[in-house]
Amino acid sequence: FEPILRLLGPQPLAARRVMAAQDDTDINSPLFVTAPLLAPTDGITQDIVYAIAITPNGEMVVAGETGSADFPVVNAWQGSNAGNTDAFVSKISADGQTLLFSTYLGGISDDVAYSVDLDAAGNIYVGGKTRSINFPTVNALQSTRPGTEAAFVAMFRPDGQALQFSTYLGGDQAYPPYGAKSHLEGLVVDATGGIYTIGTTTTPDFPLVNPLPYQADGSSKVFVTHLAPGGQQVLFSTLLGVAGSRNYGVDIAQDDTGRAHFLAHSWEGGLPVVNPIQGSHRGAYDIYLARLAADHSGLEYATYLGGLGWDYGSALAVDAGNNAYLTGWTQSTDFPVVAAFQDHKQGYTCLLYT
């Protein structure tokens, strides 16, 4: 595991709206900007895109949260906002000019979609968190909400007209004073249609199957869970994080050999290290990057990454050579840099990628 670390500054990127731009030769000349297609008319409530996936023909699937009663719906599975905030899933044409479908997804309370992915057939998988006791469930692994907040995983048909499955994911037992909460932050669909998920849970009774042999009794633990195609069976599920530490799952990706790479960040450590480039926790929050064997038998590497300040990972991708790339931000003046475009921090925080 050889890192290439770069800092970009001086300001961290903060965005409340996602725009899609495409150009083969000039990044300053976007072919289209899609945000107006998803703009509500009231101008008051908050509407946020958190995730995007691209179909082979260039169509864009976006997911996020909306509090709007007039969020644009087209060919919708759920045509109206059912609660405070609902998740949404929208599909936009390759030229950015047409909203192919757009639907709410939620119940009577707060629902947010943080991640979206597509399988080879174009089915749409979305995951996030819900507080709703009536979040839509179909062919569910867990059909009633566990705890006070639960993760959810759902799959739509490519045209958005049918919800193929939708399930809660979480535990019921509270960890005082944090309650019983589970949030899904990332998911990726494997070649068979199985779904790898990552997130954070406070519950000690989160569903586990063949968990890794590491202590997992902290107040805030990372979960990595592999669901079978159809979402009705757990193939593997493990927790990471010891008492006295707080750890948060962020993103997950899979390489061509079937191994799952996952990203987290950690307060006060407590996560296992295997063949690390940085073997110990250094600052307030450190980034954590690991790779799970394809057969779930163990971690092939697991490492911290950070300096003496606050270091956060935001997103993860894997290339055709099975190399992992991550992005995030740092407040550390001593964040490790190698072959750097910018080798020192400018300003209060800096973007980073590796």
mmCIF file of C-alpha atoms in Angstrom:
data_model
loop_
_atom_site.group_PDB
_atom_site.id
_atom_site.type_symbol
_atom_site.label_atom_id
_atom_site.label_comp_id
_atom_site.label_asym_id
_atom_site.label_seq_id
_atom_site.Cartn_x
_atom_site.Cartn_y
_atom_site.Cartn_z
ATOM 1 C CA PHE A 1 0.000 0.000 0.000
ATOM 2 C CA GLU A 2 1.916 3.042 -1.291
ATOM 3 C CA PRO A 3 0.306 6.444 -0.792
ATOM 4 C CA ILE A 4 0.381 9.498 -2.997
ATOM 5 C CA LEU A 5 -0.853 12.339 -0.823
ATOM 6 C CA ARG A 6 -1.699 15.823 -1.983
ATOM 7 C CA LEU A 7 -3.076 18.881 -0.225
ATOM 8 C CA LEU A 8 -5.250 21.438 -1.953
ATOM 9 C CA GLY A 9 -6.032 24.744 -0.240
ATOM 10 C CA PRO A 10 -6.628 27.230 1.129
ATOM 11 C CA GLN A 11 -10.388 26.678 1.644
ATOM 12 C CA PRO A 12 -12.363 23.441 2.159
ATOM 13 C CA LEU A 13 -15.043 22.733 -0.417
ATOM 14 C CA ALA A 14 -18.544 23.242 0.975
ATOM 15 C CA ALA A 15 -21.478 22.583 -1.345
ATOM 16 C CA ARG A 16 -25.207 22.438 -0.767
ATOM 17 C CA ARG A 17 -26.131 21.710 -4.381
ATOM 18 C CA VAL A 18 -24.624 19.331 -6.926
ATOM 19 C CA MET A 19 -24.081 20.339 -10.544
ATOM 20 C CA ALA A 20 -23.008 17.997 -13.339
ATOM 21 C CA ALA A 21 -20.540 19.215 -15.918
ATOM 22 C CA GLN A 22 -18.918 17.364 -18.779
ATOM 23 C CA ASP A 23 -16.342 18.348 -21.361
ATOM 24 C CA ASP A 24 -13.596 16.279 -22.936
ATOM 25 C CA THR A 25 -11.134 19.111 -23.392
ATOM 26 C CA ASP A 26 -11.940 22.087 -21.193
ATOM 27 C CA ILE A 27 -13.136 21.825 -17.608
ATOM 28 C CA ASN A 28 -14.053 25.507 -17.712
ATOM 29 C CA SER A 29 -16.622 24.866 -20.439
ATOM 30 C CA PRO A 30 -19.352 22.551 -19.076
ATOM 31 C CA LEU A 31 -21.736 21.041 -21.561
ATOM 32 C CA PHE A 32 -24.625 21.332 -19.130
ATOM 33 C CA VAL A 33 -25.610 22.173 -15.580
ATOM 34 C CA THR A 34 -28.462 20.081 -14.205
ATOM 35 C CA ALA A 35 -29.288 21.669 -10.861
ATOM 36 C CA PRO A 36 -32.279 23.738 -12.128
ATOM 37 C CA LEU A 37 -34.129 20.533 -13.043
ATOM 38 C CA LEU A 38 -34.321 19.655 -9.351
ATOM 39 C CA ALA A 39 -35.009 23.125 -7.958
ATOM 40 C CA PRO A 40 -38.245 23.493 -5.948
ATOM 41 C CA THR A 41 -40.281 26.656 -6.314
ATOM 42 C CA ASP A 42 -40.709 27.751 -2.707
ATOM 43 C CA GLY A 43 -37.080 28.846 -2.298
ATOM 44 C CA ILE A 44 -37.207 28.188 1.455
ATOM 45 C CA THR A 45 -36.701 24.528 2.291
ATOM 46 C CA GLN A 46 -33.426 22.680 1.964
ATOM 47 C CA ASP A 47 -32.828 20.250 -0.893
ATOM 48 C CA ILE A 48 -29.460 18.495 -1.029
ATOM 49 C CA VAL A 49 -27.908 16.008 -3.433
ATOM 50 C CA TYR A 50 -25.480 13.717 -1.589
ATOM 51 C CA ALA A 51 -24.709 11.061 -4.229
ATOM 52 C CA ILE A 52 -24.575 10.487 -7.973
ATOM 53 C CA ALA A 53 -24.192 7.438 -10.219
ATOM 54 C CA ILE A 54 -23.823 7.361 -14.007
ATOM 55 C CA THR A 55 -25.413 4.783 -16.337
ATOM 56 C CA PRO A 56 -23.401 3.357 -19.272
ATOM 57 C CA ASN A 57 -25.216 5.731 -21.657
ATOM 58 C CA GLY A 58 -24.492 8.770 -19.497
ATOM 59 C CA GLU A 59 -27.766 9.199 -17.653
ATOM 60 C CA MET A 60 -27.352 10.528 -14.120
ATOM 61 C CA VAL A 61 -29.022 9.119 -11.014
ATOM 62 C CA VAL A 62 -28.872 11.411 -7.989
ATOM 63 C CA ALA A 63 -30.076 10.917 -4.429
ATOM 64 C CA GLY A 64 -30.355 13.083 -1.352
ATOM 65 C CA GLU A 65 -32.871 14.739 0.929
ATOM 66 C CA THR A 66 -35.649 17.279 0.498
ATOM 67 C CA GLY A 67 -37.961 19.124 2.846
ATOM 68 C CA SER A 68 -39.944 20.581 -0.034
ATOM 69 C CA ALA A 69 -43.578 19.834 -0.687
ATOM 70 C CA ASP A 70 -43.082 20.794 -4.340
ATOM 71 C CA PHE A 71 -39.868 18.929 -5.131
ATOM 72 C CA PRO A 72 -40.091 17.959 -8.838
ATOM 73 C CA VAL A 73 -41.675 14.508 -9.304
ATOM 74 C CA VAL A 74 -41.868 12.705 -12.638
ATOM 75 C CA ASN A 75 -43.098 9.113 -13.053
ATOM 76 C CA ALA A 76 -42.798 8.929 -9.266
ATOM 77 C CA TRP A 77 -43.092 5.815 -7.116
ATOM 78 C CA GLN A 78 -43.955 8.137 -4.189
ATOM 79 C CA GLY A 79 -45.492 11.374 -5.396
ATOM 80 C CA SER A 80 -45.492 13.503 -2.252
ATOM 81 C CA ASN A 81 -43.466 14.305 0.833
ATOM 82 C CA ALA A 82 -44.647 12.021 3.634
ATOM 83 C CA GLY A 83 -42.892 13.685 6.576
ATOM 84 C CA ASN A 84 -40.418 16.330 7.684
ATOM 85 C CA THR A 85 -37.697 15.530 5.185
ATOM 86 C CA ASP A 86 -37.803 12.681 2.694
ATOM 87 C CA ALA A 87 -35.120 10.994 0.694
ATOM 88 C CA PHE A 88 -35.394 11.423 -3.058
ATOM 89 C CA VAL A 89 -34.095 9.597 -6.121
ATOM 90 C CA SER A 90 -34.017 11.299 -9.535
ATOM 91 C CA LYS A 91 -32.795 10.215 -12.972
ATOM 92 C CA ILE A 92 -31.656 12.815 -15.520
ATOM 93 C CA SER A 93 -31.030 12.329 -19.236
ATOM 94 C CA ALA A 94 -27.473 12.187 -20.572
ATOM 95 C CA ASP A 95 -27.752 15.677 -22.089
ATOM 96 C CA GLY A 96 -28.998 17.110 -18.798
ATOM 97 C CA GLN A 97 -32.214 18.402 -20.347
ATOM 98 C CA THR A 98 -34.857 15.935 -19.154
ATOM 99 C CA LEU A 99 -35.944 14.586 -15.791
ATOM 100 C CA LEU A 100 -36.693 10.939 -16.635
ATOM 101 C CA PHE A 101 -38.092 10.120 -13.220
ATOM 102 C CA SER A 102 -37.988 11.655 -9.784
ATOM 103 C CA THR A 103 -39.545 10.305 -6.614
ATOM 104 C CA TYR A 104 -39.745 10.896 -2.912
ATOM 105 C CA LEU A 105 -38.842 8.000 -0.606
ATOM 106 C CA GLY A 106 -39.787 8.246 3.044
ATOM 107 C CA GLY A 107 -42.219 8.150 5.932
ATOM 108 C CA ILE A 108 -43.611 10.489 8.565
ATOM 109 C CA SER A 109 -40.285 11.623 10.074
ATOM 110 C CA ASP A 110 -36.795 12.395 8.708
ATOM 111 C CA ASP A 111 -35.341 10.301 5.872
ATOM 112 C CA VAL A 112 -32.063 10.934 4.033
ATOM 113 C CA ALA A 113 -30.355 9.115 1.131
ATOM 114 C CA TYR A 114 -26.564 9.340 1.341
ATOM 115 C CA SER A 115 -25.448 6.828 -1.297
ATOM 116 C CA VAL A 116 -26.550 5.455 -4.676
ATOM 117 C CA ASP A 117 -25.185 2.782 -7.019
ATOM 118 C CA LEU A 118 -26.303 0.819 -10.096
ATOM 119 C CA ASP A 119 -26.010 -2.848 -11.039
ATOM 120 C CA ALA A 120 -25.260 -4.207 -14.512
ATOM 121 C CA ALA A 121 -28.968 -4.262 -15.373
ATOM 122 C CA GLY A 122 -29.411 -0.613 -14.382
ATOM 123 C CA ASN A 123 -31.311 -1.252 -11.142
ATOM 124 C CA ILE A 124 -30.873 1.603 -8.681
ATOM 125 C CA TYR A 125 -29.696 0.964 -5.121
ATOM 126 C CA VAL A 126 -29.993 3.714 -2.543
ATOM 127 C CA GLY A 127 -29.108 3.821 1.137
ATOM 128 C CA GLY A 128 -29.199 6.220 4.044
ATOM 129 C CA LYS A 129 -30.915 6.736 7.382
ATOM 130 C CA THR A 130 -34.498 7.056 8.592
ATOM 131 C CA ARG A 131 -36.350 7.993 11.741
ATOM 132 C CA SER A 132 -39.719 7.025 10.248
ATOM 133 C CA ILE A 133 -41.629 4.117 11.744
ATOM 134 C CA ASN A 134 -43.453 3.754 8.415
ATOM 135 C CA PHE A 135 -40.543 3.998 5.998
ATOM 136 C CA PRO A 136 -41.580 2.009 2.885
ATOM 137 C CA THR A 137 -40.425 -1.610 3.161
ATOM 138 C CA VAL A 138 -40.729 -4.287 0.464
ATOM 139 C CA ASN A 139 -39.332 -7.847 0.723
ATOM 140 C CA ALA A 140 -37.499 -6.603 3.798
ATOM 141 C CA LEU A 141 -34.781 -8.153 5.919
ATOM 142 C CA GLN A 142 -36.079 -5.945 8.774
ATOM 143 C CA SER A 143 -39.601 -4.658 8.207
ATOM 144 C CA THR A 144 -39.982 -2.656 11.436
ATOM 145 C CA ARG A 145 -37.693 0.156 12.461
ATOM 146 C CA PRO A 146 -35.013 -0.976 14.911
ATOM 147 C CA GLY A 147 -33.993 1.599 17.485
ATOM 148 C CA THR A 148 -34.764 5.308 17.190
ATOM 149 C CA GLU A 149 -32.907 5.781 13.885
ATOM 150 C CA ALA A 150 -32.078 3.051 11.403
ATOM 151 C CA ALA A 151 -30.103 2.594 8.231
ATOM 152 C CA PHE A 152 -32.053 1.655 5.127
ATOM 153 C CA VAL A 153 -31.247 -0.016 1.811
ATOM 154 C CA ALA A 154 -33.640 0.056 -1.138
ATOM 155 C CA MET A 155 -33.607 -1.000 -4.795
ATOM 156 C CA PHE A 156 -35.625 0.586 -7.609
ATOM 157 C CA ARG A 157 -36.184 -0.764 -11.086
ATOM 158 C CA PRO A 158 -34.217 1.230 -13.731
ATOM 159 C CA ASP A 159 -37.307 3.259 -14.686
ATOM 160 C CA GLY A 160 -38.077 4.048 -11.039
ATOM 161 C CA GLN A 161 -41.588 2.615 -11.298
ATOM 162 C CA ALA A 162 -41.161 -0.274 -8.865
ATOM 163 C CA LEU A 163 -39.466 -0.651 -5.500
ATOM 164 C CA GLN A 164 -37.974 -4.150 -5.743
ATOM 165 C CA PHE A 165 -36.894 -4.309 -2.114
ATOM 166 C CA SER A 166 -36.501 -1.932 0.783
ATOM 167 C CA THR A 167 -35.343 -2.760 4.293
ATOM 168 C CA TYR A 168 -34.357 -1.250 7.590
ATOM 169 C CA LEU A 169 -30.936 -2.193 8.967
ATOM 170 C CA GLY A 170 -29.968 -1.718 12.607
ATOM 171 C CA GLY A 171 -30.260 -2.794 16.232
ATOM 172 C CA ASP A 172 -32.667 -2.059 19.087
ATOM 173 C CA GLN A 173 -30.432 -1.842 22.144
ATOM 174 C CA ALA A 174 -29.462 1.667 23.214
ATOM 175 C CA TYR A 175 -25.936 2.696 24.159
ATOM 176 C CA PRO A 176 -26.478 5.412 26.831
ATOM 177 C CA PRO A 177 -26.587 8.309 26.325
ATOM 178 C CA TYR A 178 -26.522 7.956 22.532
ATOM 179 C CA GLY A 179 -29.641 5.860 22.020
ATOM 180 C CA ALA A 180 -30.089 3.159 19.389
ATOM 181 C CA LYS A 181 -29.071 4.705 16.088
ATOM 182 C CA SER A 182 -27.687 3.318 12.826
ATOM 183 C CA HIS A 183 -26.790 5.412 9.762
ATOM 184 C CA LEU A 184 -25.727 4.069 6.366
ATOM 185 C CA GLU A 185 -23.217 6.341 4.622
ATOM 186 C CA GLY A 186 -22.046 4.299 1.631
ATOM 187 C CA LEU A 187 -22.974 1.306 -0.499
ATOM 188 C CA VAL A 188 -21.652 -0.486 -3.570
ATOM 189 C CA VAL A 189 -23.229 -3.268 -5.626
ATOM 190 C CA ASP A 190 -21.059 -6.287 -6.444
ATOM 191 C CA ALA A 191 -21.039 -8.313 -9.664
ATOM 192 C CA THR A 192 -23.688 -10.713 -8.352
ATOM 193 C CA GLY A 193 -26.106 -8.032 -7.171
ATOM 194 C CA GLY A 194 -25.030 -8.256 -3.538
ATOM 195 C CA ILE A 195 -24.721 -4.978 -1.661
ATOM 196 C CA TYR A 196 -21.773 -3.916 0.488
ATOM 197 C CA THR A 197 -22.745 -1.201 2.964
ATOM 198 C CA ILE A 198 -20.871 0.932 5.470
ATOM 199 C CA GLY A 199 -22.041 3.250 8.188
ATOM 200 C CA THR A 200 -22.142 3.952 11.884
ATOM 201 C CA THR A 201 -24.124 2.422 14.721
ATOM 202 C CA THR A 202 -24.429 2.983 18.464
ATOM 203 C CA THR A 203 -26.271 -0.304 19.035
ATOM 204 C CA PRO A 204 -24.524 -3.351 20.533
ATOM 205 C CA ASP A 205 -27.060 -5.685 18.851
ATOM 206 C CA PHE A 206 -26.519 -4.597 15.254
ATOM 207 C CA PRO A 207 -26.985 -7.696 13.026
ATOM 208 C CA LEU A 208 -23.684 -9.611 12.806
ATOM 209 C CA VAL A 209 -22.733 -12.580 10.610
ATOM 210 C CA ASN A 210 -19.220 -14.073 10.739
ATOM 211 C CA PRO A 211 -17.806 -10.873 12.257
ATOM 212 C CA LEU A 212 -14.097 -10.120 12.241
ATOM 213 C CA PRO A 213 -12.281 -11.034 15.473
ATOM 214 C CA TYR A 214 -11.842 -7.500 16.764
ATOM 215 C CA GLN A 215 -13.250 -5.853 19.867
ATOM 216 C CA ALA A 216 -16.333 -3.779 19.037
ATOM 217 C CA ASP A 217 -17.879 -2.189 22.126
ATOM 218 C CA GLY A 218 -17.501 1.544 21.549
ATOM 219 C CA SER A 219 -20.304 4.089 21.718
ATOM 220 C CA SER A 220 -20.018 4.762 17.999
ATOM 221 C CA LYS A 221 -18.882 1.860 15.832
ATOM 222 C CA VAL A 222 -18.233 1.333 12.123
ATOM 223 C CA PHE A 223 -20.356 -1.360 10.509
ATOM 224 C CA VAL A 224 -19.489 -3.151 7.275
ATOM 225 C CA THR A 225 -22.324 -5.376 6.050
ATOM 226 C CA HIS A 226 -22.661 -7.467 2.877
ATOM 227 C CA LEU A 227 -26.253 -8.202 1.850
ATOM 228 C CA ALA A 228 -27.182 -10.985 -0.578
ATOM 229 C CA PRO A 229 -28.879 -10.095 -3.881
ATOM 230 C CA GLY A 230 -32.443 -9.099 -3.093
ATOM 231 C CA GLY A 231 -31.463 -7.736 0.324
ATOM 232 C CA GLN A 232 -33.157 -10.444 2.407
ATOM 233 C CA GLN A 233 -30.050 -12.170 3.771
ATOM 234 C CA VAL A 234 -26.881 -10.942 5.479
ATOM 235 C CA LEU A 235 -23.801 -12.679 4.044
ATOM 236 C CA PHE A 236 -21.332 -10.917 6.335
ATOM 237 C CA SER A 237 -21.521 -8.174 8.926
ATOM 238 C CA THR A 238 -18.958 -6.850 11.369
ATOM 239 C CA LEU A 239 -18.434 -3.957 13.783
ATOM 240 C CA LEU A 240 -15.198 -2.059 14.465
ATOM 241 C CA GLY A 241 -14.492 0.277 17.380
ATOM 242 C CA VAL A 242 -13.588 -0.128 21.054
ATOM 243 C CA ALA A 243 -14.960 1.494 24.204
ATOM 244 C CA GLY A 244 -13.684 5.018 24.750
ATOM 245 C CA SER A 245 -13.441 5.792 21.049
ATOM 246 C CA ARG A 246 -15.868 7.100 18.444
ATOM 247 C CA ASN A 247 -15.593 5.783 14.909
ATOM 248 C CA TYR A 248 -17.645 6.584 11.827
ATOM 249 C CA GLY A 249 -18.025 4.677 8.548
ATOM 250 C CA VAL A 250 -17.871 6.934 5.488
ATOM 251 C CA ASP A 251 -17.634 5.148 2.131
ATOM 252 C CA ILE A 252 -17.039 1.771 0.495
ATOM 253 C CA ALA A 253 -15.891 0.562 -2.939
ATOM 254 C CA GLN A 254 -15.107 -2.804 -4.489
ATOM 255 C CA ASP A 255 -12.216 -3.770 -6.750
ATOM 256 C CA ASP A 256 -12.140 -6.228 -9.661
ATOM 257 C CA THR A 257 -11.132 -9.121 -7.414
ATOM 258 C CA GLY A 258 -14.177 -8.723 -5.150
ATOM 259 C CA ARG A 259 -12.378 -7.091 -2.244
ATOM 260 C CA ALA A 260 -14.168 -4.269 -0.424
ATOM 261 C CA HIS A 261 -12.141 -1.149 0.377
ATOM 262 C CA PHE A 262 -13.678 1.055 3.039
ATOM 263 C CA LEU A 263 -13.117 4.501 4.493
ATOM 264 C CA ALA A 264 -13.826 5.763 7.998
ATOM 265 C CA HIS A 265 -12.636 8.359 10.452
ATOM 266 C CA SER A 266 -11.791 7.852 14.079
ATOM 267 C CA TRP A 267 -11.804 9.853 17.300
ATOM 268 C CA GLU A 268 -9.275 8.495 19.802
ATOM 269 C CA GLY A 269 -8.479 5.406 17.729
ATOM 270 C CA GLY A 270 -9.693 1.958 18.694
ATOM 271 C CA LEU A 271 -9.675 0.491 15.171
ATOM 272 C CA PRO A 272 -7.513 -2.482 14.138
ATOM 273 C CA VAL A 273 -4.382 -1.969 12.029
ATOM 274 C CA VAL A 274 -3.007 -4.532 9.560
ATOM 275 C CA ASN A 275 0.096 -3.878 7.412
ATOM 276 C CA PRO A 276 -0.343 -0.148 8.053
ATOM 277 C CA ILE A 277 1.478 2.848 6.624
ATOM 278 C CA GLN A 278 0.513 4.617 9.884
ATOM 279 C CA GLY A 279 0.083 2.235 12.747
ATOM 280 C CA SER A 280 -1.404 4.515 15.390
ATOM 281 C CA HIS A 281 -3.949 7.247 15.837
ATOM 282 C CA ARG A 282 -2.248 10.666 16.005
ATOM 283 C CA GLY A 283 -4.695 13.557 16.217
ATOM 284 C CA ALA A 284 -8.243 14.365 17.257
ATOM 285 C CA TYR A 285 -9.823 12.717 14.216
ATOM 286 C CA ASP A 286 -7.783 10.552 11.859
ATOM 287 C CA ILE A 287 -8.742 8.996 8.535
ATOM 288 C CA TYR A 288 -8.932 5.194 8.455
ATOM 289 C CA LEU A 289 -8.626 3.111 5.290
ATOM 290 C CA ALA A 290 -8.899 -0.691 5.057
ATOM 291 C CA ARG A 291 -9.469 -3.544 2.616
ATOM 292 C CA LEU A 292 -11.592 -6.607 3.361
ATOM 293 C CA ALA A 293 -10.721 -9.957 1.766
ATOM 294 C CA ALA A 294 -13.159 -11.129 -0.904
ATOM 295 C CA ASP A 295 -14.165 -14.104 1.251
ATOM 296 C CA HIS A 296 -14.663 -11.842 4.322
ATOM 297 C CA SER A 297 -11.945 -13.761 6.164
ATOM 298 C CA GLY A 298 -10.028 -10.720 7.375
ATOM 299 C CA LEU A 299 -8.515 -7.327 6.702
ATOM 300 C CA GLU A 300 -5.689 -7.367 4.156
ATOM 301 C CA TYR A 301 -4.577 -3.910 5.207
ATOM 302 C CA ALA A 302 -5.917 -1.346 7.626
ATOM 303 C CA THR A 303 -4.215 1.946 8.372
ATOM 304 C CA TYR A 304 -4.699 5.318 9.974
ATOM 305 C CA LEU A 305 -3.837 8.418 7.977
ATOM 306 C CA GLY A 306 -3.482 11.817 9.568
ATOM 307 C CA GLY A 307 -1.542 14.374 11.552
ATOM 308 C CA LEU A 308 -1.988 16.041 14.926
ATOM 309 C CA GLY A 309 -5.104 17.978 13.923
ATOM 310 C CA TRP A 310 -8.494 16.987 12.539
ATOM 311 C CA ASP A 311 -8.430 14.788 9.425
ATOM 312 C CA TYR A 312 -11.594 13.581 7.690
ATOM 313 C CA GLY A 313 -12.181 11.265 4.752
ATOM 314 C CA SER A 314 -15.134 12.112 2.500
ATOM 315 C CA ALA A 315 -15.187 9.749 -0.487
ATOM 316 C CA LEU A 316 -13.455 6.649 -1.845
ATOM 317 C CA ALA A 317 -12.937 5.142 -5.310
ATOM 318 C CA VAL A 318 -10.979 2.181 -6.717
ATOM 319 C CA ASP A 319 -9.357 2.159 -10.177
ATOM 320 C CA ALA A 320 -8.850 -0.665 -12.686
ATOM 321 C CA GLY A 321 -5.525 -1.504 -11.041
ATOM 322 C CA ASN A 322 -7.308 -2.015 -7.690
ATOM 323 C CA ASN A 323 -5.704 1.107 -6.209
ATOM 324 C CA ALA A 324 -7.772 3.031 -3.674
ATOM 325 C CA TYR A 325 -8.226 6.799 -3.937
ATOM 326 C CA LEU A 326 -9.698 8.923 -1.188
ATOM 327 C CA THR A 327 -10.532 12.561 -0.700
ATOM 328 C CA GLY A 328 -11.313 14.613 2.366
ATOM 329 C CA TRP A 329 -9.980 17.544 4.366
ATOM 330 C CA THR A 330 -7.379 18.235 7.016
ATOM 331 C CA GLN A 331 -6.519 20.827 9.639
ATOM 332 C CA SER A 332 -3.157 19.161 10.350
ATOM 333 C CA THR A 333 0.014 21.031 9.458
ATOM 334 C CA ASP A 334 1.862 17.694 9.575
ATOM 335 C CA PHE A 335 -0.506 15.611 7.436
ATOM 336 C CA PRO A 336 1.721 13.076 5.609
ATOM 337 C CA VAL A 337 2.435 14.128 2.017
ATOM 338 C CA VAL A 338 4.289 12.229 -0.730
ATOM 339 C CA ALA A 339 4.910 13.402 -4.329
ATOM 340 C CA ALA A 340 2.741 16.382 -3.438
ATOM 341 C CA PHE A 341 1.294 19.018 -5.753
ATOM 342 C CA GLN A 342 1.014 21.193 -2.626
ATOM 343 C CA ASP A 343 3.155 20.010 0.260
ATOM 344 C CA HIS A 344 1.915 22.265 3.057
ATOM 345 C CA LYS A 345 -1.380 23.473 4.438
ATOM 346 C CA GLN A 346 -2.664 26.908 3.517
ATOM 347 C CA GLY A 347 -5.463 28.419 5.539
ATOM 348 C CA TYR A 348 -7.505 26.841 8.311
ATOM 349 C CA THR A 349 -8.343 23.656 6.431
ATOM 350 C CA CYS A 350 -7.248 22.030 3.176
ATOM 351 C CA LEU A 351 -8.751 19.578 0.767
ATOM 352 C CA LEU A 352 -6.725 16.442 0.354
ATOM 353 C CA TYR A 353 -6.618 13.434 -1.888
ATOM 354 C CA THR A 354 -4.497 10.331 -1.963
#
